[in-house]
Coordinates of C-alpha atoms in Angstrom, one line a residue:
Chain A
M1 CA 118.1 82.0 107.6
S2 CA 121.1 83.1 109.6
L3 CA 122.5 86.6 109.2
I4 CA 126.0 85.7 110.2
K5 CA 127.5 82.3 109.7
L6 CA 131.1 81.4 110.6
E7 CA 132.6 78.1 109.5
N8 CA 135.8 77.0 111.2
I9 CA 137.3 80.5 111.4
K10 CA 141.0 80.5 112.3
K11 CA 143.2 83.5 112.8
S12 CA 146.9 83.5 113.5
Y13 CA 149.5 86.2 113.8
P14 CA 153.2 85.8 113.3
L15 CA 155.2 86.0 116.5
G16 CA 158.9 85.8 115.8
D17 CA 159.4 82.7 113.7
E18 CA 156.2 81.0 114.8
M19 CA 152.6 81.6 114.1
L20 CA 150.5 82.4 117.1
E21 CA 147.0 81.0 116.7
I22 CA 144.4 83.3 118.3
L23 CA 141.3 81.7 117.0
K24 CA 141.4 78.0 116.7
G25 CA 138.4 77.2 114.6
I26 CA 135.2 79.0 115.5
S27 CA 131.9 78.0 113.9
L28 CA 128.8 80.0 114.8
E29 CA 125.5 81.3 113.5
I30 CA 123.6 84.4 114.5
N31 CA 120.2 85.1 113.2
A32 CA 118.7 88.5 112.3
G33 CA 117.3 90.3 115.3
E34 CA 119.3 88.5 117.9
F35 CA 121.0 90.2 120.9
V36 CA 124.2 88.3 121.5
A37 CA 126.9 88.9 124.0
I38 CA 130.4 87.6 123.5
M39 CA 132.3 87.1 126.7
G40 CA 135.7 86.0 127.6
P41 CA 138.8 87.0 129.6
S42 CA 141.4 89.3 128.0
G43 CA 143.6 87.3 125.6
S44 CA 140.8 84.9 124.9
G45 CA 140.5 86.0 121.3
K46 CA 137.1 87.7 121.7
S47 CA 138.5 91.0 120.3
T48 CA 140.0 89.2 117.3
L49 CA 136.6 87.5 116.8
M50 CA 134.9 90.8 117.0
N51 CA 137.2 92.4 114.4
I52 CA 136.6 89.5 112.0
L53 CA 132.8 89.7 112.6
G54 CA 133.0 93.4 112.1
C55 CA 134.8 93.1 108.8
L56 CA 137.8 95.0 110.2
D57 CA 140.0 92.0 109.8
K58 CA 140.2 88.9 107.6
P59 CA 140.4 85.4 108.9
T60 CA 143.5 83.3 108.1
S61 CA 141.2 80.4 107.1
G62 CA 137.6 79.4 107.3
R63 CA 134.5 80.9 105.8
Y64 CA 132.5 83.9 106.9
F65 CA 129.0 84.5 105.4
L66 CA 127.3 87.8 106.1
D67 CA 123.8 88.1 104.7
N68 CA 124.5 85.0 102.6
K69 CA 127.6 86.6 101.0
E70 CA 131.0 85.3 101.7
V71 CA 133.0 88.3 103.1
G72 CA 136.1 86.6 104.5
T73 CA 137.9 86.9 101.2
L74 CA 136.9 90.4 100.1
E75 CA 139.3 93.2 99.3
N76 CA 139.8 96.1 101.8
D77 CA 137.6 98.5 99.8
D78 CA 134.8 96.0 99.5
L79 CA 135.0 95.3 103.3
A80 CA 134.8 99.1 103.8
T81 CA 131.5 99.1 101.8
I82 CA 130.2 96.2 103.9
R83 CA 131.1 98.0 107.1
N84 CA 129.4 101.1 105.7
Q85 CA 126.2 99.4 104.6
K86 CA 125.6 96.5 107.1
I87 CA 127.5 97.3 110.3
G88 CA 127.4 100.0 112.9
F89 CA 130.1 100.2 115.5
V90 CA 130.0 101.4 119.1
F91 CA 133.4 101.4 120.8
Q92 CA 134.6 101.5 124.4
G93 CA 136.4 104.8 123.8
F94 CA 133.4 106.3 121.8
N95 CA 135.7 107.1 118.9
L96 CA 134.0 110.3 117.8
L97 CA 135.8 112.8 115.6
S98 CA 137.0 115.7 117.8
R99 CA 136.2 119.3 116.9
T100 CA 133.2 118.0 115.0
S101 CA 129.6 118.5 116.1
A102 CA 127.5 115.6 117.2
L103 CA 125.4 116.1 114.2
E104 CA 128.3 115.8 111.8
N105 CA 129.6 112.8 113.6
V106 CA 126.3 111.1 113.1
E107 CA 126.3 112.1 109.4
L108 CA 129.7 110.6 108.8
P109 CA 128.7 107.0 107.7
M110 CA 126.3 108.7 105.2
V111 CA 129.1 110.9 103.9
Y112 CA 130.9 107.7 102.8
A113 CA 127.7 106.2 101.5
G114 CA 127.3 109.2 99.2
V115 CA 124.0 110.3 100.7
P116 CA 123.2 113.8 99.6
D117 CA 123.5 116.7 102.0
F118 CA 119.9 117.4 102.8
E119 CA 118.9 113.8 103.4
R120 CA 122.0 113.2 105.5
H121 CA 121.0 116.0 107.7
K122 CA 117.4 114.8 108.1
K123 CA 118.4 111.3 109.0
A124 CA 121.1 112.4 111.4
I125 CA 118.7 114.5 113.3
K126 CA 116.2 111.6 113.5
A127 CA 118.9 109.3 114.8
L128 CA 120.0 111.9 117.4
K129 CA 116.3 112.2 118.5
A130 CA 116.2 108.4 118.9
V131 CA 119.0 108.6 121.5
G132 CA 117.5 111.6 123.1
L133 CA 120.2 114.1 122.1
E134 CA 118.3 116.4 119.7
K135 CA 119.2 119.3 122.0
R136 CA 122.9 118.8 121.8
M137 CA 123.3 118.3 118.1
D138 CA 125.8 121.2 117.8
H139 CA 127.9 120.2 120.7
Q140 CA 131.4 118.8 120.1
P141 CA 132.5 115.7 121.8
N142 CA 134.5 117.6 124.4
Q143 CA 131.4 119.4 125.4
L144 CA 129.5 116.2 126.1
S145 CA 129.6 113.8 129.0
G146 CA 130.8 110.2 128.5
G147 CA 127.2 108.9 128.4
Q148 CA 126.2 111.5 125.9
Q149 CA 129.2 110.8 123.7
Q150 CA 128.3 107.1 123.7
R151 CA 124.8 107.9 122.7
V152 CA 126.1 110.0 119.8
A153 CA 128.2 106.9 118.8
I154 CA 125.0 104.8 119.0
A155 CA 123.1 107.3 116.8
R156 CA 126.0 107.0 114.3
A157 CA 125.7 103.2 114.3
L158 CA 122.0 103.4 113.7
V159 CA 121.9 106.1 111.1
N160 CA 122.8 104.1 108.0
E161 CA 120.1 101.6 108.8
A162 CA 122.7 98.9 109.1
P163 CA 121.2 95.6 110.3
I164 CA 124.0 94.8 112.7
I165 CA 125.4 96.8 115.6
F166 CA 128.7 95.8 117.0
A167 CA 129.4 97.1 120.5
D168 CA 132.9 96.6 121.9
E169 CA 132.8 97.1 125.7
P170 CA 130.4 100.0 125.2
T171 CA 130.1 100.6 128.9
G172 CA 133.8 100.2 129.7
N173 CA 134.3 103.9 130.2
L174 CA 130.9 104.7 131.8
D175 CA 129.6 104.7 135.3
T176 CA 126.9 102.3 136.4
K177 CA 124.0 104.7 135.9
T178 CA 124.9 105.7 132.4
S179 CA 125.8 102.1 131.6
I180 CA 122.3 101.2 132.4
E181 CA 120.9 104.0 130.1
V182 CA 123.1 102.9 127.3
M183 CA 122.2 99.2 127.6
E184 CA 118.6 100.1 127.7
L185 CA 119.0 102.0 124.4
F186 CA 120.5 98.8 122.9
T187 CA 117.7 96.7 124.2
K188 CA 115.2 99.2 122.8
F189 CA 116.7 99.2 119.3
N190 CA 116.9 95.4 119.4
K191 CA 113.3 95.0 120.4
E192 CA 111.7 97.9 118.6
L193 CA 113.7 98.2 115.4
G194 CA 114.8 94.6 115.1
R195 CA 118.5 95.4 114.9
T196 CA 120.9 92.6 115.5
I197 CA 123.2 93.5 118.3
I198 CA 126.5 91.8 119.0
L199 CA 128.0 92.9 122.3
V200 CA 131.6 92.2 123.5
T201 CA 132.0 92.5 127.2
H202 CA 133.7 91.0 130.2
E203 CA 131.1 92.2 132.7
E204 CA 128.5 89.6 133.7
D205 CA 125.8 92.2 134.5
I206 CA 126.2 93.9 131.1
A207 CA 126.1 90.5 129.3
M208 CA 122.8 89.9 131.1
Y209 CA 121.0 92.4 128.8
A210 CA 121.6 90.0 125.9
D211 CA 119.4 87.1 124.9
R212 CA 122.3 84.8 124.1
I213 CA 125.7 84.5 125.7
I214 CA 128.7 83.1 123.9
K215 CA 131.8 82.5 126.0
V216 CA 135.2 82.4 124.3
V217 CA 138.2 81.0 126.0
D218 CA 141.6 80.4 124.4
G219 CA 140.3 81.0 120.9
E220 CA 137.5 78.5 121.1
I221 CA 133.9 78.7 122.0
L222 CA 133.4 77.4 125.5
S223 CA 129.7 77.7 125.8
D224 CA 126.8 79.2 123.8
T225 CA 123.7 79.5 125.9
R226 CA 120.3 81.2 125.9
N227 CA 120.1 83.8 128.6
K228 CA 117.4 83.1 131.1
K229 CA 116.3 86.5 132.4
Chain B
M1 CA 132.3 107.9 96.6
I2 CA 132.5 111.0 98.8
E3 CA 131.5 114.3 97.3
L4 CA 134.1 116.9 96.4
K5 CA 132.3 119.6 98.4
T6 CA 132.4 117.4 101.5
I7 CA 136.0 116.6 101.0
T8 CA 136.9 120.2 100.6
S9 CA 135.0 121.3 103.7
I10 CA 136.8 118.5 105.7
A11 CA 140.1 119.8 104.4
I12 CA 139.3 123.4 105.3
R13 CA 138.2 122.4 108.8
A14 CA 141.5 120.5 109.3
I15 CA 143.5 123.5 108.1
K16 CA 141.6 125.8 110.4
A17 CA 142.1 123.5 113.4
N18 CA 145.8 124.3 113.3
K19 CA 146.0 127.9 112.1
M20 CA 149.5 128.6 113.2
R21 CA 150.9 125.5 111.7
S22 CA 148.9 125.9 108.5
S23 CA 150.0 129.4 107.9
L24 CA 153.7 128.6 108.5
T25 CA 153.4 125.7 106.1
S26 CA 151.8 128.0 103.5
L27 CA 154.5 130.5 104.1
G28 CA 156.9 128.3 102.1
I29 CA 154.5 128.4 99.1
I30 CA 153.8 132.1 99.6
I31 CA 157.5 132.9 99.4
G32 CA 158.0 130.6 96.5
V33 CA 155.2 132.0 94.4
A34 CA 156.0 135.6 95.3
A35 CA 159.7 135.0 94.4
V36 CA 158.7 133.5 91.1
I37 CA 156.4 136.4 90.3
V38 CA 159.0 139.1 91.2
M39 CA 161.9 137.3 89.4
L40 CA 159.9 136.8 86.3
A41 CA 158.7 140.5 86.4
I42 CA 162.4 141.5 86.6
G43 CA 163.4 139.2 83.8
N44 CA 160.4 140.2 81.7
G45 CA 161.1 143.9 82.3
A46 CA 164.7 143.5 81.2
Q47 CA 163.6 141.7 78.1
V48 CA 161.0 144.2 77.2
S49 CA 163.3 147.2 77.7
I50 CA 166.0 145.6 75.7
Q51 CA 163.6 144.9 72.9
K52 CA 162.5 148.5 73.0
D53 CA 166.2 149.6 72.7
M54 CA 166.6 147.2 69.8
K55 CA 163.7 148.6 68.1
S56 CA 165.0 152.2 68.4
M57 CA 168.3 151.0 67.0
G58 CA 166.5 149.8 63.9
S59 CA 165.7 146.3 62.8
N60 CA 167.9 144.1 60.6
L61 CA 170.7 146.6 61.2
M62 CA 174.3 146.4 59.9
M63 CA 177.1 148.9 60.1
I64 CA 180.2 149.2 58.1
R65 CA 183.0 151.2 59.6
S66 CA 186.5 152.0 58.3
G67 CA 189.1 149.4 59.2
S68 CA 192.4 149.9 61.0
S69 CA 195.6 151.3 59.7
T70 CA 199.0 149.8 60.3
S71 CA 201.9 152.1 60.4
S72 CA 205.4 150.7 61.2
G73 CA 203.8 147.6 62.6
A74 CA 201.5 149.6 65.0
R75 CA 197.9 148.9 64.3
G76 CA 195.7 152.0 64.7
G77 CA 192.5 150.4 65.9
R78 CA 189.0 150.8 64.5
G79 CA 188.4 153.8 62.3
S80 CA 192.0 154.9 62.3
L81 CA 192.1 154.5 58.5
P82 CA 189.3 156.4 57.0
T83 CA 188.2 154.5 53.9
M84 CA 184.4 154.6 53.8
K85 CA 182.5 156.9 51.5
A86 CA 178.9 157.8 51.3
G87 CA 179.0 156.5 47.7
D88 CA 179.9 153.0 49.1
G89 CA 176.6 153.0 50.9
D90 CA 174.7 154.1 47.8
A91 CA 176.4 151.4 45.7
I92 CA 175.5 148.7 48.3
Q93 CA 171.9 149.8 48.4
E94 CA 171.7 149.8 44.6
K95 CA 173.6 146.6 43.8
I96 CA 172.8 144.2 46.6
S97 CA 169.2 143.2 46.7
K98 CA 169.3 142.0 50.3
I99 CA 170.1 145.5 51.5
K100 CA 167.0 147.8 51.6
L101 CA 168.6 151.0 52.8
A102 CA 172.1 152.4 53.3
A103 CA 172.5 155.7 55.3
P104 CA 175.8 157.6 55.5
V105 CA 176.9 158.8 59.0
L106 CA 179.5 161.4 59.7
E107 CA 179.7 162.5 63.3
Q108 CA 181.5 165.1 65.5
T109 CA 180.9 166.7 68.8
N110 CA 180.4 170.4 68.6
Q111 CA 179.3 173.3 70.7
I112 CA 175.9 174.5 69.5
V113 CA 174.8 178.1 70.2
Y114 CA 171.3 179.7 70.2
G115 CA 171.2 183.2 71.5
N116 CA 172.7 183.1 75.0
A117 CA 172.3 179.4 75.3
N118 CA 174.9 176.9 74.3
W119 CA 175.2 173.1 74.4
A120 CA 177.8 170.5 73.4
T121 CA 176.3 167.7 71.5
S122 CA 176.9 165.2 68.6
T123 CA 176.4 166.7 65.2
T124 CA 175.5 163.9 62.8
G125 CA 175.6 164.3 59.1
T126 CA 173.3 161.9 57.3
D127 CA 170.1 161.9 55.1
N128 CA 166.5 160.8 55.5
R129 CA 167.4 157.1 55.2
Y130 CA 168.8 157.3 58.7
F131 CA 165.4 158.1 60.1
Q132 CA 163.8 155.4 58.0
I133 CA 166.2 152.7 59.3
K134 CA 165.7 153.8 62.9
E135 CA 161.9 154.1 62.3
W136 CA 162.3 157.6 63.9
E137 CA 159.4 159.9 63.1
L138 CA 159.4 163.7 63.2
D139 CA 157.4 165.2 66.0
Y140 CA 156.9 168.4 63.9
G141 CA 158.6 170.3 61.1
R142 CA 160.0 168.7 58.0
N143 CA 162.6 166.2 56.8
F144 CA 165.6 167.0 54.7
S145 CA 164.6 167.7 51.1
E146 CA 166.5 166.4 48.1
S147 CA 167.9 169.9 47.4
D148 CA 169.0 170.3 51.1
V149 CA 171.3 167.3 50.6
K150 CA 172.3 168.2 47.0
N151 CA 173.2 171.8 47.8
A152 CA 174.6 171.2 51.3
A153 CA 172.0 173.4 52.8
K154 CA 172.5 174.8 56.3
V155 CA 169.4 173.2 57.8
T156 CA 169.1 171.1 60.9
I157 CA 166.8 168.6 62.6
L158 CA 167.1 168.5 66.4
G159 CA 166.6 165.9 69.0
K160 CA 164.2 166.7 71.9
T161 CA 167.0 167.1 74.5
V162 CA 168.8 169.7 72.4
V163 CA 165.5 171.6 71.9
T164 CA 165.0 171.7 75.7
E165 CA 168.5 172.8 76.4
L166 CA 168.7 175.5 73.8
F167 CA 165.1 176.7 73.4
G168 CA 163.2 175.8 76.5
D169 CA 159.6 176.5 75.6
V170 CA 160.3 178.5 72.5
D171 CA 159.2 176.9 69.1
P172 CA 162.5 176.2 67.4
I173 CA 161.2 175.9 63.8
G174 CA 162.7 178.5 61.6
K175 CA 165.1 179.7 64.3
T176 CA 168.8 179.9 63.6
I177 CA 171.4 178.0 65.6
R178 CA 175.1 178.2 65.2
I179 CA 177.3 175.2 64.7
K180 CA 181.1 176.0 64.6
G181 CA 179.9 179.6 64.1
M182 CA 177.9 178.8 61.0
P183 CA 174.2 179.6 61.0
F184 CA 171.7 176.7 60.5
T185 CA 168.0 176.9 60.2
V186 CA 166.0 174.5 62.3
I187 CA 163.5 172.6 60.1
G188 CA 162.3 169.8 62.2
V189 CA 162.2 168.2 65.7
L190 CA 162.3 164.4 66.2
D191 CA 160.1 162.3 68.5
K192 CA 161.4 161.6 71.9
R193 CA 163.3 158.3 72.0
G194 CA 164.6 158.4 75.6
E195 CA 167.7 156.6 76.9
N196 CA 169.0 153.4 75.3
G197 CA 170.0 150.4 77.3
M198 CA 173.5 151.8 78.0
G199 CA 172.0 154.9 79.5
H200 CA 172.9 157.0 76.5
D201 CA 170.4 159.8 75.7
Q202 CA 169.4 159.2 72.1
D203 CA 167.6 162.6 71.9
D204 CA 170.8 164.5 72.6
V205 CA 171.7 164.9 68.9
V206 CA 171.7 167.4 66.0
F207 CA 171.2 166.2 62.4
I208 CA 172.4 168.0 59.4
P209 CA 172.6 166.9 55.7
I210 CA 175.6 164.6 55.0
T211 CA 176.9 166.9 52.3
T212 CA 176.8 169.9 54.7
A213 CA 178.7 167.9 57.3
Q214 CA 181.3 166.8 54.7
K215 CA 181.8 170.2 53.1
K216 CA 181.3 172.8 55.9
I217 CA 181.5 171.3 59.4
I218 CA 183.7 168.3 59.7
G219 CA 187.1 168.3 58.2
I220 CA 187.5 165.3 56.0
T221 CA 190.7 163.9 54.5
F222 CA 189.3 162.7 51.2
P223 CA 186.1 163.4 49.2
D224 CA 182.8 161.9 50.3
Q225 CA 184.3 160.5 53.5
V226 CA 182.0 159.2 56.2
N227 CA 182.5 157.5 59.6
M228 CA 180.3 154.7 58.8
V229 CA 177.5 153.4 56.6
M230 CA 174.4 152.2 58.3
L231 CA 172.5 149.4 56.5
Q232 CA 169.1 147.9 56.8
A233 CA 168.8 144.4 55.3
V234 CA 165.5 143.0 54.1
D235 CA 165.3 140.5 56.9
S236 CA 167.4 139.1 59.8
E237 CA 168.7 136.2 57.7
A238 CA 170.0 138.7 55.1
T239 CA 172.2 140.4 57.7
Y240 CA 174.3 137.2 57.7
S241 CA 174.0 136.2 54.0
S242 CA 174.6 139.6 52.5
Q243 CA 178.0 140.0 54.1
E244 CA 180.0 138.1 51.5
E245 CA 178.5 140.2 48.6
I246 CA 179.1 143.5 50.5
T247 CA 182.7 142.5 51.2
Q248 CA 183.3 141.7 47.5
L249 CA 181.7 144.9 46.4
L250 CA 183.7 147.1 48.8
R251 CA 187.0 145.4 48.1
Q252 CA 186.4 146.1 44.4
R253 CA 185.4 149.7 45.1
H254 CA 188.4 150.2 47.4
N255 CA 190.8 148.6 44.9
L256 CA 192.1 146.1 47.3
G257 CA 194.5 143.5 45.8
E258 CA 194.2 139.8 46.6
N259 CA 196.8 139.9 49.3
K260 CA 195.4 142.9 51.1
D261 CA 193.3 142.8 54.2
N262 CA 189.8 144.4 54.3
D263 CA 190.0 148.1 55.1
F264 CA 186.5 148.1 56.6
I265 CA 184.6 146.2 59.3
I266 CA 181.1 144.9 58.8
M267 CA 179.2 144.7 62.1
N268 CA 176.0 142.8 62.3
M269 CA 173.8 144.5 64.9
T270 CA 171.1 141.9 64.4
Q271 CA 173.4 139.3 65.7
M272 CA 174.2 141.5 68.7
Q273 CA 170.5 142.1 69.2
E274 CA 169.8 138.4 69.0
M275 CA 172.6 137.7 71.5
M276 CA 171.3 140.3 73.9
E277 CA 167.8 139.0 73.6
S278 CA 168.8 135.4 74.2
S279 CA 170.9 136.4 77.1
T280 CA 168.0 138.2 78.8
Q281 CA 165.9 135.2 78.1
I282 CA 168.5 133.0 79.8
M283 CA 168.5 135.5 82.7
T284 CA 164.7 135.2 83.0
I285 CA 164.8 131.4 82.9
L286 CA 167.6 131.5 85.5
L287 CA 165.8 133.8 87.8
G288 CA 162.6 131.9 87.4
S289 CA 164.3 128.6 88.1
I290 CA 166.0 129.8 91.3
A291 CA 162.7 131.1 92.5
S292 CA 161.0 127.8 91.6
I293 CA 163.5 126.1 93.9
S294 CA 162.0 128.0 96.8
L295 CA 158.5 126.9 95.7
L296 CA 159.9 123.3 95.7
V297 CA 161.2 123.8 99.2
G298 CA 157.8 125.1 100.2
G299 CA 156.3 121.9 98.8
I300 CA 158.7 119.8 100.9
G301 CA 157.4 121.8 103.9
I302 CA 153.9 120.8 103.0
M303 CA 154.8 117.2 102.7
N304 CA 156.6 117.3 106.0
I305 CA 153.6 118.7 107.8
M306 CA 151.2 116.4 106.1
L307 CA 153.2 113.4 107.3
V308 CA 153.1 114.7 110.8
S309 CA 149.4 115.3 110.4
V310 CA 148.7 111.8 109.2
T311 CA 150.5 110.4 112.2
E312 CA 148.7 112.7 114.6
R313 CA 145.3 111.8 113.1
T314 CA 145.8 108.1 112.9
R315 CA 142.9 107.5 115.2
E316 CA 140.6 109.7 113.1
I317 CA 141.7 107.7 110.0
G318 CA 140.8 104.5 111.9
I319 CA 137.4 105.9 112.8
R320 CA 136.7 106.9 109.2
M321 CA 137.8 103.5 107.9
A322 CA 135.7 101.6 110.4
I323 CA 132.7 103.6 109.4
G324 CA 133.2 102.8 105.7
A325 CA 135.8 105.1 104.2
K326 CA 137.6 103.4 101.4
A327 CA 141.3 103.9 100.7
W328 CA 140.6 106.5 98.1
D329 CA 138.3 108.4 100.4
I330 CA 141.2 108.8 102.9
R331 CA 143.7 109.5 100.2
W332 CA 141.4 112.2 98.8
Q333 CA 140.9 113.8 102.2
F334 CA 144.6 114.3 102.8
L335 CA 145.4 115.2 99.2
M336 CA 142.7 117.8 99.2
E337 CA 144.2 119.2 102.4
S338 CA 147.6 119.7 100.9
I339 CA 146.1 121.1 97.7
V340 CA 144.0 123.6 99.6
L341 CA 147.0 124.5 101.7
S342 CA 149.1 125.1 98.6
L343 CA 146.4 127.0 96.8
I344 CA 145.9 129.3 99.7
G345 CA 149.7 129.8 99.8
G346 CA 149.6 130.4 96.0
L347 CA 146.9 133.1 96.3
A348 CA 148.6 134.8 99.2
G349 CA 151.9 134.4 97.2
I350 CA 150.3 136.2 94.2
I351 CA 149.3 139.1 96.4
T352 CA 152.7 139.2 98.1
G353 CA 154.4 139.0 94.7
L354 CA 152.4 141.8 93.1
L355 CA 153.1 143.9 96.2
G356 CA 156.8 143.0 95.9
V357 CA 156.8 144.1 92.3
Q358 CA 155.3 147.5 93.3
I359 CA 157.8 147.9 96.0
M360 CA 160.7 147.0 93.7
K361 CA 159.4 149.5 91.2
T362 CA 159.5 152.4 93.7
I363 CA 162.8 151.6 95.4
T364 CA 164.8 150.5 92.4
T365 CA 165.3 151.8 88.8
F366 CA 164.6 148.3 87.3
T367 CA 162.0 148.0 84.8
L368 CA 159.5 145.4 86.1
I369 CA 156.8 144.2 83.9
I370 CA 154.0 141.8 85.1
D371 CA 152.9 139.4 82.5
W372 CA 149.7 137.8 83.7
A373 CA 150.8 134.4 82.4
Y374 CA 153.7 134.7 84.8
V375 CA 151.3 135.2 87.6
I376 CA 149.0 132.3 86.7
I377 CA 151.9 129.8 86.0
P378 CA 153.3 129.9 89.6
F379 CA 149.8 129.6 91.0
V380 CA 149.1 126.5 88.9
F381 CA 152.5 125.3 89.8
S382 CA 151.7 125.7 93.5
G383 CA 148.6 123.5 93.0
I384 CA 150.8 120.9 91.3
V385 CA 153.2 121.1 94.2
G386 CA 150.3 120.4 96.5
V387 CA 149.3 117.3 94.6
L388 CA 152.9 116.0 94.2
F389 CA 153.9 116.5 97.8
G390 CA 150.5 115.7 99.2
F391 CA 150.3 112.4 97.5
Y392 CA 152.8 110.4 99.5
P393 CA 151.4 111.4 102.9
A394 CA 147.9 110.7 101.6
Y395 CA 148.9 107.4 100.2
K396 CA 150.5 106.5 103.5
A397 CA 147.3 107.4 105.4
S398 CA 145.3 105.2 103.1
L399 CA 147.5 102.2 103.8
L400 CA 146.7 102.2 107.5
N401 CA 145.0 99.2 109.0
P402 CA 141.8 100.2 110.7
I403 CA 142.3 98.0 113.7
N404 CA 145.7 99.4 114.5
A405 CA 144.6 102.9 113.6
L406 CA 141.7 102.7 116.1
R407 CA 144.0 101.5 118.9
Y408 CA 146.5 104.3 118.2
E409 CA 146.9 106.6 121.1

């Protein structure tokens, strides 16, 4: 049973009087527990695809099933619930709340899920331990290094026990050494916790951590291959 | 749905993050609330002091004065034609059921002497009905007796000011004072009334029986003459409805033919009281409204800052949305921020307003009275301002698209 199923997804934006078609009909299936990398040059439509997969955007046409539920036609508030329950995001720019401690940043998804105070606390601490930051719980983002900030973001993506983690260029702002640490964390959570990880990147060596590589060019899937490590 | 406690702590954190800006924004509300409190205290004080005056004047009060005389075409003005008699008052009280009491009044300013002290004051000839109408109690001593009035006894009841001026600390009861050289025995001293609204000292007065005034002190041109008759109607409606009956009765008693004008003037003091009360009410409303405008301006200030804040925090909104905040979660967050900002302003405004009232009390002669309802109302109003002016920025924030918000630099 596939966790994610896209059927002929199209997305176009108005550009002047014309419609600019970014995604030209993408069909794809991702199973639970997979580690997938989506690659493509800039302008290929991989970010748009990522936004649709992450329920941040809606397709113009086509059907999107997530966990057997059609989500392509949901209202904004229902999409927010899906994002909250099923998806964890890790962004290139970390996107942590400033002037807010690491612990509180990690608690945030549970705030919107309505998890009570005490439990929120306990789970957030556990998630921070999982990324090795239990000693920096009270630090604010500006007191943390890039790699540490990204680990807080990963903890935040993990904490709600969402089955899917979307990582959009997660190593784009990191040096090689911390990139490796971050990618090893993803691999660990994929292998040990069975989280489905969907990674968007343009770097070949980062994509090599994934088990499956989907190449997108000009709004279409160019290739979908198993990664032979 | 996000908890209220969490929303509030997020709001307080955001307010703390920009202390200077937040306090300047609240300042608008602080000034507004303080202004409303001070203005309403002034209006309320004016109202209460006027009501006190009114009460000392007597309730459901009417006065009948002599009319004006016309000689060779020149009209003499009020009271120039003495026509009113004490008997007119008695007749009115007796025959017109809407009138409860009628007191005769005959006044003159005289020099009063006690030992070496002397004092010029108003000598008022009247009877006990005068004190009943004015609800004016004796502090000590006794009222005029029936025989005092019947026999034109030389007795007097004094106001507090006269007692102070003539006697100092000496007990005046039983002492003899001289009015126009004639000895009068002091029988009573009235309660202190203080100044009336016009600044007139109501205690600066000497009362003697009406008959004594008519026969021995004040020269009158015809028997039983008075300056005026003071009436108390049964209720305020009767002060209007009894006028026709009084007019008929007096015209008959004064033998006025059909083609003759009234030789008396009926003044309805209740009407005057009502007018004064309603004008102070209008003043209070006016002062309050002007002050409310500043509260409104403060609200616009909050809206302005909240709009800036929403723009500044677009990325934060994007993050929250990506993580699962619904439109209402975002709306609540910003709404709560403006509510908290307004309520902090409201609280500080109450403190400032109360301080302002104290300062006004010490540096001016105004009567300022704090009615707690007038403290709570502007505070509640500041909360409403927070909701009203916070809603649009909060609504705007909730409409953001998470993708664009996340990309916002």
